[in-house]
Coordinates of C-alpha atoms in Angstrom, one line a residue:
Chain Q
X1 CA 22.0 -51.9 28.0
X2 CA 18.8 -53.5 26.8
X3 CA 17.1 -53.3 30.1
X4 CA 18.0 -49.5 30.4
X5 CA 16.9 -48.9 26.8
X6 CA 13.4 -50.4 27.6
X7 CA 13.1 -48.6 31.0
X8 CA 13.7 -45.2 29.1
X9 CA 11.1 -46.3 26.5
X10 CA 8.7 -47.3 29.4
X11 CA 9.1 -44.1 31.2
X12 CA 8.7 -41.9 28.0
X13 CA 5.5 -43.8 27.3
X14 CA 4.3 -43.3 30.7
X15 CA 5.1 -39.6 30.5
X16 CA 3.1 -39.2 27.3
X17 CA 0.1 -41.0 28.8
X18 CA 0.0 -38.9 31.9
X19 CA 0.2 -35.8 29.5
X20 CA -2.6 -37.1 27.5
X21 CA -4.7 -37.9 30.6
X22 CA -4.1 -34.3 31.8
X23 CA -5.3 -33.0 28.4
X24 CA -8.4 -35.1 28.7
X25 CA -9.1 -34.1 32.1
X26 CA -8.7 -30.5 31.8
X27 CA -11.8 -29.0 30.6
X28 CA -11.5 -25.9 28.5
X29 CA -13.9 -23.1 28.4
X30 CA -14.5 -20.2 26.0
X31 CA -13.6 -16.6 26.7
X32 CA -13.1 -13.5 24.9
X33 CA -9.8 -11.7 25.0
X34 CA -9.3 -8.1 24.1
X35 CA -6.0 -7.5 22.5
X36 CA -5.7 -3.8 22.4
X37 CA -6.5 -1.1 21.4
X38 CA -3.5 -0.3 23.6
X39 CA -1.4 -3.4 23.2
X40 CA 2.3 -3.0 22.8
X41 CA 2.3 -5.6 20.1
X42 CA 0.1 -3.6 17.7
X43 CA 2.3 -0.5 16.8
X44 CA -0.6 1.8 17.5
X45 CA -4.1 1.3 18.3
X46 CA -5.3 -1.9 16.8
X47 CA -7.9 -3.9 18.6
X48 CA -8.4 -7.6 18.1
X49 CA -11.3 -9.4 19.7
X50 CA -10.0 -12.9 20.1
X51 CA -12.3 -15.8 21.2
X52 CA -10.5 -18.5 22.9
X53 CA -11.3 -22.0 23.6
X54 CA -8.6 -22.8 26.4
X55 CA -5.4 -21.7 24.8
X56 CA -6.5 -21.9 21.2
X57 CA -8.1 -19.2 19.1
X58 CA -11.6 -19.9 17.8
X59 CA -12.1 -16.5 16.0
X60 CA -10.1 -13.3 15.8
X61 CA -11.8 -10.1 14.5
X62 CA -9.9 -6.8 14.3
X63 CA -11.5 -3.6 15.3
X64 CA -10.2 -0.7 13.4
X65 CA -11.0 3.0 13.1
X66 CA -9.1 4.3 16.2
X67 CA -6.9 6.2 14.0
X68 CA -9.0 6.8 11.0
X69 CA -8.0 10.3 9.5
X70 CA -10.1 10.4 6.4
X71 CA -7.3 11.1 3.9
X72 CA -9.3 10.2 0.9
X73 CA -11.9 12.8 1.8
X74 CA -9.0 15.4 2.8
X75 CA -7.3 15.1 -0.5
X76 CA -10.3 16.3 -2.3
X77 CA -9.9 19.9 -1.0
X78 CA -6.0 19.9 -1.0
X79 CA -4.0 20.9 -4.1
X80 CA -1.7 18.4 -5.5
X81 CA 1.5 19.7 -3.9
X82 CA -0.3 19.8 -0.4
X83 CA -1.4 16.3 -0.7
X84 CA 2.3 15.0 0.0
X85 CA 2.1 16.6 3.4
X86 CA -0.9 14.3 4.2
X87 CA 0.2 11.0 2.8
X88 CA 3.6 11.3 4.6
X89 CA 1.6 10.4 7.7
X90 CA 0.3 7.0 6.3
X91 CA 3.3 4.7 6.8
X92 CA 5.1 7.0 9.4
X93 CA 8.4 4.9 9.6
X94 CA 9.0 5.3 5.9
X95 CA 7.3 8.3 5.0
X96 CA 9.2 9.3 1.9
X97 CA 8.2 6.1 0.2
X98 CA 4.6 7.2 0.6
X99 CA 5.0 10.3 -1.5
X100 CA 6.5 8.5 -4.4
X101 CA 3.5 6.7 -5.9
X102 CA 1.4 9.7 -5.6
X103 CA 3.8 11.9 -7.4
X104 CA 4.4 9.4 -10.0
X105 CA 0.6 9.1 -10.7
X106 CA 0.5 12.9 -10.8
X107 CA 3.3 13.0 -13.1
X108 CA 1.9 10.4 -15.5
X109 CA -1.4 12.4 -15.9
X110 CA 0.6 15.5 -16.4
X111 CA 2.9 13.7 -18.8
X112 CA 6.0 14.9 -17.1
X113 CA 9.0 13.1 -16.2
X114 CA 11.6 13.8 -13.6
X115 CA 15.1 14.4 -14.9
X116 CA 17.5 11.5 -14.2
X117 CA 19.4 12.9 -11.4
X118 CA 16.0 13.5 -9.5
X119 CA 15.0 9.9 -10.2
X120 CA 18.3 8.5 -8.7
X121 CA 18.1 10.6 -5.6
X122 CA 14.4 9.6 -5.2
X123 CA 15.4 6.0 -5.5
X124 CA 18.2 6.5 -2.9
X125 CA 15.7 8.1 -0.5
X126 CA 13.1 5.4 -1.3
X127 CA 15.3 2.5 -0.4
X128 CA 16.9 4.6 2.8
X129 CA 13.2 4.9 4.0
X130 CA 12.8 1.1 3.5
X131 CA 15.9 0.5 5.5
X132 CA 14.8 2.8 8.3
X133 CA 11.5 1.1 8.3
X134 CA 12.5 -2.4 8.2
X135 CA 15.5 -2.3 10.4
X136 CA 13.1 -1.4 13.2
X137 CA 10.9 -4.4 12.4
X138 CA 14.1 -6.6 12.7
X139 CA 14.4 -5.7 16.3
X140 CA 10.7 -5.0 17.1
X141 CA 9.8 -8.7 16.2
X142 CA 12.6 -10.1 18.4
X143 CA 11.4 -8.0 21.5
X144 CA 7.8 -9.1 21.0
X145 CA 9.1 -12.7 21.2
X146 CA 11.0 -11.8 24.5
X147 CA 14.3 -10.7 23.4
X148 CA 14.9 -7.3 24.4
X149 CA 18.4 -6.6 23.1
X150 CA 17.9 -6.5 19.3
X151 CA 15.3 -3.7 19.4
X152 CA 17.8 -1.3 21.2
X153 CA 20.4 -2.1 18.4
X154 CA 17.6 -1.6 15.8
X155 CA 16.9 2.0 17.4
X156 CA 20.6 2.8 17.6
X157 CA 21.3 2.0 14.0
X158 CA 18.0 3.3 12.5
X159 CA 19.0 6.7 13.9
X160 CA 21.9 6.8 11.6
X161 CA 19.7 6.3 8.6
X162 CA 17.2 9.0 9.7
X163 CA 20.1 11.3 10.2
X164 CA 21.0 10.8 6.5
X165 CA 17.3 11.4 5.5
X166 CA 17.1 14.4 7.6
X167 CA 20.3 15.8 6.1
X168 CA 18.9 15.8 2.8
X169 CA 15.2 16.5 3.4
X170 CA 15.1 18.4 6.6
X171 CA 12.7 15.9 8.4
X172 CA 13.4 12.9 10.2
X173 CA 10.0 11.3 9.8
X174 CA 8.1 13.6 7.6
X175 CA 10.2 14.6 4.7
X176 CA 7.7 16.0 2.4
X177 CA 10.4 16.2 -0.2
X178 CA 9.1 14.5 -3.4
X179 CA 7.8 17.2 -6.1
X180 CA 5.9 16.9 -9.4
X181 CA 8.6 16.8 -11.9
X182 CA 11.5 16.2 -9.4
X183 CA 12.6 16.8 -6.0
X184 CA 12.9 19.7 -3.8
X185 CA 16.6 20.1 -3.3
X186 CA 19.9 18.6 -4.0
X187 CA 22.1 16.6 -1.9
X188 CA 24.2 18.3 0.8
X189 CA 27.9 18.3 0.6
X190 CA 29.6 15.2 1.9
X191 CA 26.4 13.2 2.1
X192 CA 27.5 10.5 -0.3
X193 CA 30.5 9.5 2.0
X194 CA 28.4 9.6 5.1
X195 CA 25.9 7.4 3.7
X196 CA 28.4 5.0 2.8
X197 CA 29.5 4.9 6.5
X198 CA 25.9 4.2 7.4
X199 CA 25.4 1.6 5.0
X200 CA 28.3 -0.3 6.4
X201 CA 26.9 -0.1 9.8
X202 CA 23.5 -1.5 8.6
X203 CA 25.4 -4.3 7.1
X204 CA 26.9 -5.1 10.3
X205 CA 23.6 -4.6 12.0
X206 CA 22.1 -7.3 9.6
X207 CA 24.9 -9.8 10.5
X208 CA 24.2 -9.0 14.1
X209 CA 20.6 -9.8 13.8
X210 CA 21.4 -13.0 11.8
X211 CA 23.4 -14.1 14.8
X212 CA 21.2 -12.9 17.6
X213 CA 17.9 -13.6 16.2
X214 CA 17.7 -15.9 13.1
X215 CA 20.3 -18.2 14.6
X216 CA 18.6 -18.3 18.0
X217 CA 17.0 -21.6 18.8
X218 CA 14.1 -20.0 20.9
X219 CA 13.2 -17.6 18.1
X220 CA 13.0 -20.6 15.6
X221 CA 10.9 -22.6 17.7
X222 CA 8.6 -19.7 18.3
X223 CA 8.4 -18.8 14.6
X224 CA 9.1 -22.0 12.5
X225 CA 5.8 -23.4 11.2
X226 CA 3.8 -20.7 12.9
X227 CA 1.3 -18.7 11.0
X228 CA 1.6 -20.4 7.6
X229 CA 0.1 -18.6 4.6
X230 CA -0.2 -20.3 1.4
X231 CA 0.5 -18.4 -1.8
X232 CA -3.0 -18.6 -3.3
X233 CA -4.7 -17.6 0.0
X234 CA -2.2 -14.7 0.4
X235 CA -2.8 -13.5 -3.1
X236 CA -6.6 -13.6 -3.0
X237 CA -6.4 -11.4 0.3
X238 CA -4.2 -8.9 -1.5
X239 CA -1.1 -9.6 0.8
X240 CA 2.0 -7.9 -0.8
X241 CA 5.6 -7.2 -0.2
X242 CA 7.7 -9.3 1.9
X243 CA 4.6 -11.2 3.3
X244 CA 3.7 -12.6 0.0
X245 CA 7.4 -13.2 -1.0
X246 CA 8.0 -15.3 2.0
X247 CA 5.0 -17.5 0.6
X248 CA 7.1 -18.2 -2.5
X249 CA 5.7 -15.7 -4.9
X250 CA 8.5 -14.1 -6.9
X251 CA 6.9 -10.8 -7.5
X252 CA 8.4 -7.4 -6.6
X253 CA 7.2 -4.2 -8.3
X254 CA 10.8 -2.8 -8.0
X255 CA 11.7 -5.3 -10.6
X256 CA 8.3 -5.9 -12.4
X257 CA 6.6 -2.6 -12.1
X258 CA 8.7 -0.5 -14.3
X259 CA 7.5 3.0 -13.1
X260 CA 9.6 6.0 -12.7
X261 CA 12.3 4.6 -10.4
X262 CA 15.7 3.3 -11.5
X263 CA 15.8 -0.2 -9.7
X264 CA 16.1 -1.8 -13.3
X265 CA 19.3 -0.2 -13.6
X266 CA 20.7 -1.6 -10.5
X267 CA 22.2 -5.0 -9.6
X268 CA 20.2 -6.7 -7.0
X269 CA 18.0 -9.8 -6.3
X270 CA 14.5 -10.4 -5.2
X271 CA 14.6 -12.8 -2.2
X272 CA 11.8 -15.4 -1.6
X273 CA 11.2 -18.1 1.0
X274 CA 9.2 -21.2 0.4
X275 CA 7.6 -21.8 3.9
X276 CA 5.2 -19.0 4.3
X277 CA 5.7 -18.9 8.0
X278 CA 6.6 -16.1 10.6
X279 CA 10.2 -17.2 10.3
X280 CA 10.1 -16.8 6.5
X281 CA 8.8 -13.4 6.8
X282 CA 11.6 -12.3 9.2
X283 CA 14.2 -13.9 7.0
X284 CA 13.1 -12.2 3.8
X285 CA 12.9 -8.9 5.3
X286 CA 16.4 -9.2 6.7
X287 CA 17.5 -10.0 3.2
X288 CA 15.7 -7.3 1.8
X289 CA 17.6 -4.8 4.1
X290 CA 20.8 -6.2 2.7
X291 CA 19.6 -5.8 -0.9
X292 CA 18.5 -2.1 -0.1
X293 CA 21.8 -1.3 1.2
X294 CA 23.5 -2.8 -1.9
X295 CA 21.1 -0.8 -4.3
X296 CA 21.9 2.4 -2.3
X297 CA 25.6 1.8 -2.5
X298 CA 25.3 1.5 -6.3
X299 CA 23.1 4.6 -6.5
X300 CA 25.7 6.8 -4.5
X301 CA 28.3 5.7 -7.1
X302 CA 26.2 6.3 -10.0
X303 CA 24.2 9.5 -9.4
X304 CA 24.4 11.4 -12.8
X305 CA 24.8 15.2 -12.8
X306 CA 22.1 17.6 -14.0
X307 CA 18.9 19.2 -13.1
X308 CA 16.6 18.1 -10.3
X309 CA 13.5 19.6 -11.6
X310 CA 11.6 19.2 -14.8
X311 CA 9.7 22.2 -16.3
X312 CA 6.5 22.3 -14.5
X313 CA 4.2 25.3 -14.2
X314 CA 4.2 27.2 -10.7
X315 CA 0.6 26.4 -10.0
X316 CA 0.1 22.7 -10.8
X317 CA -3.1 21.8 -12.5
X318 CA -3.5 18.2 -13.5
X319 CA -5.2 17.4 -16.9
X320 CA -8.5 15.4 -16.7
X321 CA -7.8 11.6 -16.5
X322 CA -7.2 8.7 -14.3
X323 CA -4.1 7.1 -13.3
X324 CA -3.2 4.3 -10.9
X325 CA 0.4 3.9 -9.9
X326 CA 1.8 1.6 -7.4
X327 CA 5.1 0.8 -5.9
X328 CA 6.8 -1.5 -3.8
X329 CA 6.8 0.1 -0.5
X330 CA 8.6 -0.8 2.9
X331 CA 5.3 -2.7 4.0
X332 CA 4.1 -3.7 0.5
X333 CA 2.5 -2.5 -2.5
X334 CA 1.0 1.1 -2.1
X335 CA -0.9 2.7 -4.9
X336 CA -2.8 5.7 -5.5
X337 CA -5.8 5.9 -8.0
X338 CA -6.1 9.5 -8.9
X339 CA -9.2 10.9 -10.7
X340 CA -8.7 14.3 -12.0
X341 CA -10.9 16.7 -13.6
X342 CA -8.5 19.2 -14.6
X343 CA -8.6 21.2 -11.5
X344 CA -6.2 22.2 -8.8
X345 CA -7.3 19.6 -6.5
X346 CA -8.0 15.9 -7.2
X347 CA -11.6 14.9 -7.9
X348 CA -10.9 11.6 -6.1
X349 CA -7.9 9.7 -4.6
X350 CA -8.2 6.2 -3.6
X351 CA -5.4 5.1 -1.3
X352 CA -4.3 1.5 -1.6
X353 CA -2.2 1.0 1.4
X354 CA -0.4 -2.3 2.1
X355 CA -1.1 -2.8 5.8
X356 CA -4.9 -2.7 5.2
X357 CA -4.8 -5.8 2.8
X358 CA -2.0 -7.3 5.0
X359 CA -3.9 -7.2 8.2
X360 CA -7.4 -8.2 6.6
X361 CA -5.9 -11.7 6.5
X362 CA -5.7 -12.0 10.4
X363 CA -9.1 -13.6 10.9
X364 CA -7.9 -16.3 8.5
X365 CA -4.5 -16.9 9.8
X366 CA -5.2 -16.5 13.6
X367 CA -7.8 -19.2 13.5
X368 CA -6.9 -22.2 15.5
X369 CA -3.4 -21.0 16.8
X370 CA -2.3 -20.6 20.2
X371 CA -2.2 -17.4 22.2
X372 CA 1.5 -16.9 22.1
X373 CA 1.5 -17.6 18.5
X374 CA -0.9 -14.6 17.9
X375 CA 1.9 -12.3 18.9
X376 CA 4.4 -14.0 16.8
X377 CA 2.2 -13.9 13.7
X378 CA 1.1 -10.3 14.1
X379 CA 4.6 -9.1 14.6
X380 CA 5.8 -11.1 11.4
X381 CA 2.9 -9.6 9.3
X382 CA 4.3 -6.2 10.3
X383 CA 1.8 -3.5 9.9
X384 CA 1.6 0.2 10.9
X385 CA -1.6 1.4 12.3
X386 CA -1.6 4.6 10.0
X387 CA -1.2 2.4 7.1
X388 CA -4.4 0.5 8.0
X389 CA -6.7 3.4 9.0
X390 CA -5.4 6.0 6.5
Chain R
X11 CA 12.8 2.2 -18.0
X12 CA 10.7 3.9 -20.3
X13 CA 12.0 2.1 -23.5
X14 CA 9.5 -0.2 -24.7
X15 CA 11.8 -3.1 -25.5
X16 CA 13.3 -3.7 -22.0
X17 CA 14.5 -7.3 -21.8
X18 CA 15.4 -7.3 -18.3
X19 CA 15.2 -10.5 -16.4
X20 CA 11.9 -11.1 -14.8
X21 CA 10.0 -8.6 -17.1
X22 CA 7.4 -10.3 -19.0
X23 CA 8.3 -10.0 -22.9
X24 CA 5.4 -7.8 -23.8
X25 CA 4.6 -8.0 -27.5
X26 CA 5.0 -4.3 -28.3
X27 CA 5.7 -2.7 -31.5
X28 CA 6.6 0.9 -32.1
X29 CA 5.0 2.3 -35.0
X30 CA 6.2 5.8 -35.2
X31 CA 4.6 7.5 -32.2
X32 CA 1.8 5.0 -31.9
X33 CA 2.6 2.4 -29.3
X34 CA 0.5 -0.8 -29.8
X35 CA 0.2 -3.1 -26.8
X36 CA -0.8 -6.3 -28.3
X37 CA -0.8 -8.4 -25.3
X38 CA -3.3 -6.1 -23.5
X39 CA -5.5 -5.6 -26.5
X40 CA -5.9 -9.5 -26.9
X41 CA -6.7 -9.8 -23.2
X42 CA -9.5 -7.3 -23.6
X43 CA -10.9 -8.7 -26.7
X44 CA -11.0 -12.1 -24.9
X45 CA -12.6 -10.8 -21.9
X46 CA -15.2 -9.1 -23.9
X47 CA -16.1 -12.3 -25.6
X48 CA -16.5 -14.1 -22.4
X49 CA -18.7 -11.5 -20.8
X50 CA -20.9 -10.9 -23.9
X51 CA -23.3 -8.2 -23.6
X52 CA -22.4 -7.5 -20.0
X53 CA -19.2 -6.0 -21.2
X54 CA -19.8 -2.2 -21.9
X55 CA -16.6 -0.3 -22.5
X56 CA -13.0 -0.7 -22.3
X57 CA -9.8 1.5 -22.5
X58 CA -6.1 0.4 -23.1
X59 CA -3.4 2.8 -22.3
X60 CA -0.5 0.8 -24.0
X61 CA 2.3 -0.4 -21.8
X62 CA 0.5 0.8 -18.8
X63 CA -3.0 -0.3 -17.8
X64 CA -6.5 -1.4 -18.8
X65 CA -9.8 -0.3 -17.9
X66 CA -13.1 -2.3 -18.5
X67 CA -16.6 -1.3 -17.6
X68 CA -19.3 -4.0 -17.0
X69 CA -23.0 -4.1 -15.8
X70 CA -23.9 -4.2 -12.4
X71 CA -25.5 -7.7 -12.6
X72 CA -22.2 -9.1 -14.1
X73 CA -20.1 -7.7 -11.2
X74 CA -19.4 -11.0 -9.4
X75 CA -19.4 -12.9 -12.7
X76 CA -16.5 -10.6 -14.0
X77 CA -14.3 -11.3 -11.0
X78 CA -14.9 -15.0 -11.4
X79 CA -13.9 -15.0 -15.1
X80 CA -10.8 -12.9 -14.3
X81 CA -9.9 -15.2 -11.5
X82 CA -10.6 -18.4 -13.0
X83 CA -9.8 -17.9 -16.7
X84 CA -7.1 -15.1 -16.6
X85 CA -5.5 -16.1 -13.3
X86 CA -5.8 -12.5 -11.9
X87 CA -5.2 -14.1 -8.4
X88 CA -3.9 -10.9 -6.7
X89 CA -6.7 -8.8 -5.3
X90 CA -5.6 -5.2 -5.2
X91 CA -8.4 -3.0 -4.0
X92 CA -12.1 -2.3 -4.3
X93 CA -13.7 1.2 -4.0
X94 CA -16.1 3.4 -5.6
X95 CA -16.3 6.9 -7.2
X96 CA -19.1 9.4 -6.7
X97 CA -19.5 11.3 -10.0
X98 CA -22.0 13.9 -9.1
X99 CA -19.9 17.2 -8.2
X100 CA -20.1 18.6 -4.9
X101 CA -23.1 20.9 -4.5
X102 CA -21.0 23.1 -2.6
X103 CA -18.8 24.0 -5.5
X104 CA -15.6 25.5 -4.6
X105 CA -16.6 27.3 -1.3
X106 CA -14.5 24.8 0.7
X107 CA -11.4 26.1 -1.1
X108 CA -9.6 29.1 -0.1
X109 CA -10.4 32.0 -2.3
X110 CA -6.9 32.9 -3.0
X111 CA -6.2 29.3 -4.5
X112 CA -9.0 29.8 -6.9
X113 CA -7.6 30.7 -10.3
X114 CA -10.8 29.9 -12.1
X115 CA -13.3 32.9 -11.8
X116 CA -16.3 31.1 -12.8
X117 CA -17.3 28.0 -10.8
X118 CA -20.2 26.0 -12.3
X119 CA -22.1 24.5 -9.2
X120 CA -24.8 23.0 -11.4
X121 CA -22.3 21.3 -13.7
X122 CA -23.3 18.1 -15.2
X123 CA -21.8 14.7 -14.4
X124 CA -18.8 14.0 -16.2
X125 CA -17.3 10.5 -16.1
X126 CA -13.8 9.5 -16.6
X127 CA -12.0 6.7 -18.5
X128 CA -14.7 4.3 -20.2
X129 CA -17.4 6.7 -19.4
X130 CA -20.3 6.0 -17.3
X131 CA -24.2 6.6 -16.9
X132 CA -25.0 6.6 -13.1
X133 CA -23.8 8.6 -10.3
X134 CA -22.0 5.8 -8.4
X135 CA -19.3 3.7 -10.0
X136 CA -17.7 0.8 -8.4
X137 CA -13.8 0.6 -9.0
X138 CA -11.9 -2.4 -8.4
X139 CA -8.5 -3.7 -9.4
X140 CA -6.9 -7.1 -9.7
X141 CA -3.6 -8.3 -10.9
X142 CA -2.0 -11.2 -12.5
X143 CA 1.4 -11.4 -10.7
X144 CA 2.7 -13.9 -13.2
X145 CA 2.3 -11.8 -16.5
X146 CA 2.3 -8.6 -14.1
X147 CA -0.7 -7.4 -15.9
X148 CA -3.3 -5.4 -13.9
X149 CA -6.9 -4.5 -14.7
X150 CA -9.4 -1.8 -13.5
X151 CA -13.0 -3.0 -13.5
X152 CA -15.7 -0.4 -13.2
X153 CA -19.5 -0.9 -13.0
X154 CA -22.4 1.7 -12.9
X155 CA -24.6 1.3 -10.1
X156 CA -28.5 1.8 -10.2
X157 CA -30.2 4.2 -7.5
X158 CA -29.2 6.3 -4.7
X159 CA -28.4 3.6 -2.2
X160 CA -27.3 0.7 -4.7
X161 CA -27.0 -2.9 -3.9
X162 CA -24.5 -5.2 -5.6
X163 CA -23.1 -8.8 -4.9
X164 CA -20.2 -9.4 -3.0
X165 CA -16.8 -10.6 -4.3
X166 CA -15.9 -12.5 -1.3
X167 CA -16.5 -15.8 -2.9
X168 CA -13.9 -15.2 -5.3
X169 CA -11.7 -12.8 -3.5
X170 CA -11.9 -13.1 0.2
X171 CA -9.7 -10.0 0.7
X172 CA -12.6 -7.8 -0.7
X173 CA -14.4 -8.2 2.8
X174 CA -13.0 -5.1 4.5
X175 CA -13.0 -3.1 1.2
X176 CA -16.6 -3.6 0.7
X177 CA -17.3 -2.8 4.3
X178 CA -15.3 0.6 3.9
X179 CA -17.4 1.3 0.6
X180 CA -20.6 0.5 2.4
X181 CA -20.0 3.1 5.0
X182 CA -18.0 5.7 3.0
X183 CA -20.6 5.8 0.0
X184 CA -23.8 4.0 1.2
X185 CA -23.4 1.1 -1.4
X186 CA -24.3 -2.3 0.3
X187 CA -23.1 -5.7 -0.7
X188 CA -25.6 -8.6 -0.9
X189 CA -24.5 -12.0 0.7
X190 CA -21.6 -10.2 2.8
X191 CA -21.2 -11.9 6.0
X192 CA -20.6 -9.1 8.2
X193 CA -22.0 -5.8 6.6
X194 CA -21.2 -3.3 9.5
X195 CA -19.1 -0.2 9.8
X196 CA -15.4 -0.8 9.6
X197 CA -13.9 2.7 10.6
X198 CA -16.9 4.8 11.6
X199 CA -18.8 4.4 14.8
X200 CA -22.3 2.5 14.5
X201 CA -24.4 5.4 15.0
X202 CA -22.6 7.7 12.5
X203 CA -25.0 9.2 10.0
X204 CA -24.1 10.0 6.4
X205 CA -21.6 8.7 3.8
X206 CA -18.4 10.8 4.2
X207 CA -17.0 10.2 0.8
X208 CA -20.0 11.1 -1.1
X209 CA -19.6 14.5 -2.8
X210 CA -22.6 16.0 -0.9
X211 CA -21.1 15.3 2.5
X212 CA -19.6 18.7 3.5
X213 CA -16.2 18.6 5.2
X214 CA -17.3 20.6 8.3
X215 CA -13.8 21.5 9.4
X216 CA -13.6 23.5 6.3
X217 CA -17.0 25.2 7.0
X218 CA -16.1 26.2 10.6
X219 CA -12.7 27.6 9.6
X220 CA -11.8 28.1 5.7
X221 CA -8.5 27.0 4.8
X222 CA -6.0 30.1 4.7
X223 CA -4.8 29.4 1.1
X224 CA -1.3 30.0 0.1
X225 CA 0.2 32.0 3.0
X226 CA 3.8 31.1 2.5
X227 CA 4.6 34.1 0.3
X228 CA 8.1 34.9 1.7
X229 CA 10.8 34.5 -0.9
X230 CA 13.4 32.0 -0.4
X231 CA 16.9 33.5 0.0
X232 CA 18.3 34.1 -3.5
X233 CA 14.9 33.8 -5.3
X234 CA 14.3 36.6 -7.7
X235 CA 11.6 39.1 -6.7
X236 CA 10.2 39.6 -10.3
X237 CA 9.5 36.0 -10.5
X238 CA 5.7 36.2 -11.2
X239 CA 3.3 33.3 -11.7
X240 CA 3.2 33.7 -15.4
X241 CA 6.7 33.5 -16.3
X242 CA 8.0 31.5 -13.2
X243 CA 8.9 27.9 -13.1
X244 CA 8.7 25.9 -10.0
X245 CA 12.1 26.2 -8.3

């Protein structure tokens, strides 16, 4: 017994020593690796120039602009109702959520408030687009770590959510449904019950992901302790949304922001995670989908009756002034700074998109990690190229 | 949501008193006064929209100092964005809008510069926003910039996240940032000439093919034919 134990110990030490010798003897040399612009792990055309020493990243420099569409310039020649068509294309997986802060900013300048029914339907669609967006992330992150099944489940179940969005707005991806002073149309017949069925599906999808991905040992090894972002660093880079909440910052604009959505009348919870690693970012998003389902469920039970449009003139002229409105979008905080000179078109619109700031931390967080972890970290930061390049 | 005395969990108790129609936002007023004291003569102007937002305007040389004060003393740890505004109206007037969209008959091309909230003196104004996630108060900072191709100190020592925002401002407005480690174009190709977000940079696609204007004049089913622009509400 004693002999056996000591033999085991000796062989263990010998193994360790031989490993150490290999590490000393293997010379590493620097090389430059181009991730992208057509890398499957980037949701579009993000190019990252990674300089490596062996398997370790020395520096990482994202190169953007492959998809820059110049929306800030284009808004200067579009009337206010036309701008929503543009901003739909910023974060294309949760398009409706892009329109909301812009419309709210214009409403603030015009001193218009949407009627309660419009606000409730707006919030329902806002949360449905979050579900459609983040459900895809839950499957996509797993596929980037080598598990192919979850992404099929994600695409399958997201389709039901998109169907619900489509049956209200007429557009699967680009609803263009929000209007200054309300929303374009009322809910179709039978929509509430159908949506409840879809929410039940999403709930079971979340449970499935909990079993398949979160509880998976390989997934945990690949994500736990990888890409840790401390709260203060994340804040100074402007990280927002689930990325900063998974670093332990308890800050959610849906609860703290207090702009024209009705989240404060619902019963829900802001989830945070103290770790700040890739796993935490996945876990927080999983909980957020569940919370969103809960929210939509309560909204469906409580939509008040009444008009869906406030009284606004047919030709919209926004009084001179400046306003900044931000909301908690699926990817993080999205805001519009509108400068109006009392014209038909905005004088200047600054679009503060979430992914731009979320990705700007990559040179910091990728320094010193190993190549396989680069994929894990990029996937967990969850960006959409249209949201970076605007 | 719009009631000033919300006591929702997590909402910071804002010391707000409603005096008739006049809403006073003591917390934000006190904050602005305190910042004014810290910055001294570099603090030019401020504007508070009760319950909603704060704007301050500082001098160009105090740009970095302002960030430092806000970060260290007021714990504005969240960097929101950094951008700029070109206040000189476009020399092309409204020729890039469709004629049918124009309701103003007179377009004053030679119009003077008019500044927005907190006023201004120069053509270019920097605009940045930082936020305190604990008290949930954000603040917009503006600074007038001297000259046609201004230079100003970078915010990177305080907010590392300003890096890409400053590169974007550099290529889009021609405002460069001193002590920036990597002052190259972010989106545009290196050989690109001009600064697209300046108002005197024409939108060439509109030059080549003007916008058709409101072409969707077909009435929706059930919409009244007599509904004209003067009397009609948005449906």
